[in-house]
Amino acid sequence: MNKRNWLAVFGVVYVLAWLIGLVIPTGTLSPSMPDAELRQALLANQTARLIQVYLIDGVAGISILLFAVAVCGLFQTPGEKNLARVVLSAGIAAGTMSLVQASIQQTMVNSALLTSAETPFRTLLVLINQIDTFKLMALALLSVSISTIGLRTHLLPAWVNWSGIVLAIALLLGGLSFAFTNAMLTVILFASLPMLLIWVGAVSTVMMNDFKQGMR
């Protein structure tokens, strides 16, 4: 086992960042809300939303990127180098888009912009949702590529691999909910988050256990 796989701990960090971020009460924002209402909602939860943004977009974005680096190291075998590069590319894409979202959301809770009547909050929120669609596509590519290699190499349990393939489908369908108003797609979107967290946590746990055994 490549000793770089201690980076698998960042999969656990990713899960924890999301779980902690989700319990922070910040209210719900929707592009259908007028700018004035969005401004009030952001003002009412400015500090809490900033902390949440740092966790679920900032910390999580960096963590998923480093998680992909760890998985790429695990699968750096002669027969799987191409798919390992896909894993790394998908992780970099997902992490980068998450950090871009963090920057935009940090801008939205900037004190100077919150007091300005000219700030296009709805436009920024729509942009965040559009980025989310592509981020979910990158995460789908990440999960399906890891699962495909896992099925070939048997380095991951079969249930983790098949769960990753189901997750990829859920992420792709869930991402469509930002483009199309459909109740079923919205349900799939919400269901895909716990699926993602469980899957990332499972992959990280397997990799960390293997790393510990390799250090003995």
GROMACS .gro file of C-alpha atoms in nm:
model
  216
    1MET     CA    1   0.000   0.000   0.000
    2ASN     CA    2   0.141   0.339  -0.099
    3LYS     CA    3   0.214   0.542   0.213
    4ARG     CA    4   0.055   0.846   0.050
    5ASN     CA    5  -0.277   0.687   0.135
    6TRP     CA    6  -0.272   0.842   0.481
    7LEU     CA    7  -0.439   1.122   0.282
    8ALA     CA    8  -0.749   0.901   0.290
    9VAL     CA    9  -0.822   1.064   0.626
   10PHE     CA   10  -0.943   1.363   0.425
   11GLY     CA   11  -1.240   1.156   0.314
   12VAL     CA   12  -1.343   1.145   0.679
   13VAL     CA   13  -1.274   1.520   0.708
   14TYR     CA   14  -1.503   1.572   0.407
   15VAL     CA   15  -1.784   1.380   0.578
   16LEU     CA   16  -1.739   1.562   0.909
   17ALA     CA   17  -1.728   1.904   0.741
   18TRP     CA   18  -2.062   1.834   0.574
   19LEU     CA   19  -2.225   1.691   0.886
   20ILE     CA   20  -2.118   1.984   1.105
   21GLY     CA   21  -2.211   2.236   0.836
   22LEU     CA   22  -2.557   2.090   0.792
   23VAL     CA   23  -2.650   2.130   1.159
   24ILE     CA   24  -2.573   2.503   1.154
   25PRO     CA   25  -2.908   2.686   1.124
   26THR     CA   26  -2.887   2.932   0.834
   27GLY     CA   27  -3.233   2.929   0.676
   28THR     CA   28  -3.315   2.836   0.319
   29LEU     CA   29  -3.233   3.048   0.015
   30SER     CA   30  -3.409   3.011  -0.319
   31PRO     CA   31  -3.355   3.184  -0.656
   32SER     CA   32  -3.731   3.243  -0.660
   33MET     CA   33  -3.696   3.483  -0.364
   34PRO     CA   34  -3.663   3.856  -0.445
   35ASP     CA   35  -3.327   4.025  -0.379
   36ALA     CA   36  -3.467   4.216  -0.080
   37GLU     CA   37  -3.584   3.895   0.086
   38LEU     CA   38  -3.253   3.723   0.014
   39ARG     CA   39  -3.068   4.018   0.166
   40GLN     CA   40  -3.274   3.996   0.485
   41ALA     CA   41  -3.217   3.621   0.512
   42LEU     CA   42  -2.842   3.665   0.468
   43LEU     CA   43  -2.825   3.951   0.719
   44ALA     CA   44  -3.016   3.748   0.977
   45ASN     CA   45  -2.769   3.458   0.955
   46GLN     CA   46  -2.451   3.626   0.834
   47THR     CA   47  -2.199   3.469   1.074
   48ALA     CA   48  -2.364   3.126   1.076
   49ARG     CA   49  -2.378   3.116   0.697
   50LEU     CA   50  -2.013   3.219   0.668
   51ILE     CA   51  -1.908   2.934   0.899
   52GLN     CA   52  -2.127   2.693   0.703
   53VAL     CA   53  -1.973   2.807   0.374
   54TYR     CA   54  -1.621   2.755   0.506
   55LEU     CA   55  -1.715   2.401   0.611
   56ILE     CA   56  -1.930   2.256   0.331
   57ASP     CA   57  -1.762   2.439   0.043
   58GLY     CA   58  -1.416   2.538   0.166
   59VAL     CA   59  -1.300   2.254   0.392
   60ALA     CA   60  -1.505   1.997   0.199
   61GLY     CA   61  -1.367   2.120  -0.133
   62ILE     CA   62  -1.005   2.083  -0.025
   63SER     CA   63  -1.082   1.750   0.142
   64ILE     CA   64  -1.245   1.586  -0.162
   65LEU     CA   65  -0.947   1.692  -0.374
   66LEU     CA   66  -0.699   1.533  -0.132
   67PHE     CA   67  -0.924   1.228  -0.103
   68ALA     CA   68  -0.896   1.186  -0.481
   69VAL     CA   69  -0.516   1.215  -0.455
   70ALA     CA   70  -0.519   0.933  -0.199
   71VAL     CA   71  -0.740   0.708  -0.412
   72CYS     CA   72  -0.527   0.780  -0.718
   73GLY     CA   73  -0.224   0.665  -0.518
   74LEU     CA   74  -0.405   0.345  -0.421
   75PHE     CA   75  -0.484   0.258  -0.782
   76GLN     CA   76  -0.149   0.353  -0.940
   77THR     CA   77  -0.096   0.010  -1.092
   78PRO     CA   78   0.020  -0.043  -1.453
   79GLY     CA   79  -0.323  -0.163  -1.565
   80GLU     CA   80  -0.524   0.112  -1.400
   81LYS     CA   81  -0.318   0.427  -1.455
   82ASN     CA   82  -0.563   0.582  -1.702
   83LEU     CA   83  -0.865   0.542  -1.475
   84ALA     CA   84  -0.655   0.659  -1.180
   85ARG     CA   85  -0.591   0.981  -1.372
   86VAL     CA   86  -0.966   1.014  -1.427
   87VAL     CA   87  -1.016   0.979  -1.051
   88LEU     CA   88  -0.761   1.254  -0.986
   89SER     CA   89  -0.906   1.484  -1.253
   90ALA     CA   90  -1.260   1.439  -1.123
   91GLY     CA   91  -1.147   1.512  -0.767
   92ILE     CA   92  -0.961   1.825  -0.874
   93ALA     CA   93  -1.264   1.944  -1.071
   94ALA     CA   94  -1.508   1.882  -0.784
   95GLY     CA   95  -1.277   2.042  -0.528
   96THR     CA   96  -1.209   2.346  -0.745
   97MET     CA   97  -1.577   2.407  -0.815
   98SER     CA   98  -1.653   2.376  -0.445
   99LEU     CA   99  -1.392   2.642  -0.368
  100VAL     CA  100  -1.538   2.869  -0.637
  101GLN     CA  101  -1.879   2.829  -0.472
  102ALA     CA  102  -1.721   2.917  -0.138
  103SER     CA  103  -1.579   3.237  -0.286
  104ILE     CA  104  -1.914   3.340  -0.434
  105GLN     CA  105  -2.102   3.265  -0.113
  106GLN     CA  106  -1.843   3.453   0.090
  107THR     CA  107  -1.907   3.749  -0.138
  108MET     CA  108  -2.281   3.720  -0.073
  109VAL     CA  109  -2.234   3.761   0.303
  110ASN     CA  110  -1.987   4.047   0.270
  111SER     CA  111  -2.108   4.328   0.498
  112ALA     CA  112  -2.058   4.600   0.238
  113LEU     CA  113  -2.251   4.411  -0.030
  114LEU     CA  114  -2.531   4.320   0.211
  115THR     CA  115  -2.601   4.688   0.269
  116SER     CA  116  -2.602   4.767  -0.103
  117ALA     CA  117  -2.927   4.768  -0.296
  118GLU     CA  118  -2.732   4.694  -0.615
  119THR     CA  119  -2.606   4.347  -0.518
  120PRO     CA  120  -2.764   4.084  -0.750
  121PHE     CA  121  -2.824   3.814  -0.488
  122ARG     CA  122  -3.058   3.612  -0.709
  123THR     CA  123  -2.807   3.608  -0.995
  124LEU     CA  124  -2.530   3.492  -0.761
  125LEU     CA  125  -2.754   3.220  -0.618
  126VAL     CA  126  -2.844   3.095  -0.967
  127LEU     CA  127  -2.472   3.087  -1.052
  128ILE     CA  128  -2.399   2.879  -0.739
  129ASN     CA  129  -2.671   2.631  -0.838
  130GLN     CA  130  -2.536   2.608  -1.192
  131ILE     CA  131  -2.189   2.532  -1.059
  132ASP     CA  132  -2.347   2.271  -0.831
  133THR     CA  133  -2.480   2.087  -1.136
  134PHE     CA  134  -2.130   2.051  -1.280
  135LYS     CA  135  -1.981   1.969  -0.940
  136LEU     CA  136  -2.229   1.682  -0.903
  137MET     CA  137  -2.124   1.558  -1.247
  138ALA     CA  138  -1.760   1.562  -1.135
  139LEU     CA  139  -1.850   1.375  -0.816
  140ALA     CA  140  -2.044   1.121  -1.024
  141LEU     CA  141  -1.737   1.068  -1.243
  142LEU     CA  142  -1.525   1.032  -0.929
  143SER     CA  143  -1.750   0.768  -0.775
  144VAL     CA  144  -1.805   0.564  -1.092
  145SER     CA  145  -1.434   0.563  -1.183
  146ILE     CA  146  -1.327   0.459  -0.831
  147SER     CA  147  -1.596   0.190  -0.827
  148THR     CA  148  -1.497   0.060  -1.170
  149ILE     CA  149  -1.134   0.020  -1.065
  150GLY     CA  150  -1.249  -0.129  -0.735
  151LEU     CA  151  -1.448  -0.396  -0.919
  152ARG     CA  152  -1.148  -0.478  -1.138
  153THR     CA  153  -0.886  -0.490  -0.864
  154HIS     CA  154  -1.095  -0.606  -0.565
  155LEU     CA  155  -0.912  -0.348  -0.351
  156LEU     CA  156  -1.250  -0.226  -0.224
  157PRO     CA  157  -1.544  -0.436  -0.097
  158ALA     CA  158  -1.802  -0.521  -0.363
  159TRP     CA  159  -2.081  -0.337  -0.178
  160VAL     CA  160  -1.872  -0.017  -0.179
  161ASN     CA  161  -1.813  -0.048  -0.553
  162TRP     CA  162  -2.177  -0.112  -0.643
  163SER     CA  163  -2.289   0.164  -0.406
  164GLY     CA  164  -2.055   0.400  -0.589
  165ILE     CA  165  -2.214   0.316  -0.923
  166VAL     CA  166  -2.565   0.373  -0.784
  167LEU     CA  167  -2.439   0.696  -0.628
  168ALA     CA  168  -2.308   0.818  -0.964
  169ILE     CA  169  -2.652   0.772  -1.120
  170ALA     CA  170  -2.818   0.951  -0.826
  171LEU     CA  171  -2.574   1.244  -0.850
  172LEU     CA  172  -2.634   1.286  -1.223
  173LEU     CA  173  -3.012   1.277  -1.182
  174GLY     CA  174  -2.999   1.502  -0.875
  175GLY     CA  175  -2.792   1.757  -1.063
  176LEU     CA  176  -3.069   1.787  -1.320
  177SER     CA  177  -3.300   1.923  -1.047
  178PHE     CA  178  -3.120   2.258  -1.075
  179ALA     CA  179  -3.212   2.279  -1.443
  180PHE     CA  180  -3.560   2.122  -1.437
  181THR     CA  181  -3.836   2.162  -1.181
  182ASN     CA  182  -3.927   1.805  -1.096
  183ALA     CA  183  -4.025   1.666  -0.755
  184MET     CA  184  -3.866   1.326  -0.817
  185LEU     CA  185  -3.533   1.480  -0.921
  186THR     CA  186  -3.539   1.695  -0.606
  187VAL     CA  187  -3.596   1.388  -0.389
  188ILE     CA  188  -3.304   1.212  -0.561
  189LEU     CA  189  -3.087   1.521  -0.505
  190PHE     CA  190  -3.153   1.520  -0.131
  191ALA     CA  191  -3.103   1.142  -0.113
  192SER     CA  192  -2.772   1.162  -0.297
  193LEU     CA  193  -2.601   1.362  -0.020
  194PRO     CA  194  -2.622   1.096   0.256
  195MET     CA  195  -2.534   0.835  -0.008
  196LEU     CA  196  -2.223   1.036  -0.100
  197LEU     CA  197  -2.114   1.084   0.261
  198ILE     CA  198  -2.158   0.715   0.344
  199TRP     CA  199  -1.969   0.608   0.033
  200VAL     CA  200  -1.676   0.849   0.082
  201GLY     CA  201  -1.657   0.748   0.448
  202ALA     CA  202  -1.654   0.379   0.354
  203VAL     CA  203  -1.379   0.418   0.093
  204SER     CA  204  -1.168   0.622   0.336
  205THR     CA  205  -1.214   0.368   0.615
  206VAL     CA  206  -1.103   0.080   0.392
  207MET     CA  207  -0.798   0.273   0.274
  208MET     CA  208  -0.695   0.382   0.624
  209ASN     CA  209  -0.729   0.027   0.756
  210ASP     CA  210  -0.511  -0.102   0.474
  211PHE     CA  211  -0.257   0.172   0.543
  212LYS     CA  212  -0.241   0.082   0.914
  213GLN     CA  213  -0.186  -0.283   0.827
  214GLY     CA  214   0.088  -0.184   0.584
  215MET     CA  215   0.266   0.012   0.858
  216ARG     CA  216   0.281  -0.290   1.093
   0.00000   0.00000   0.00000
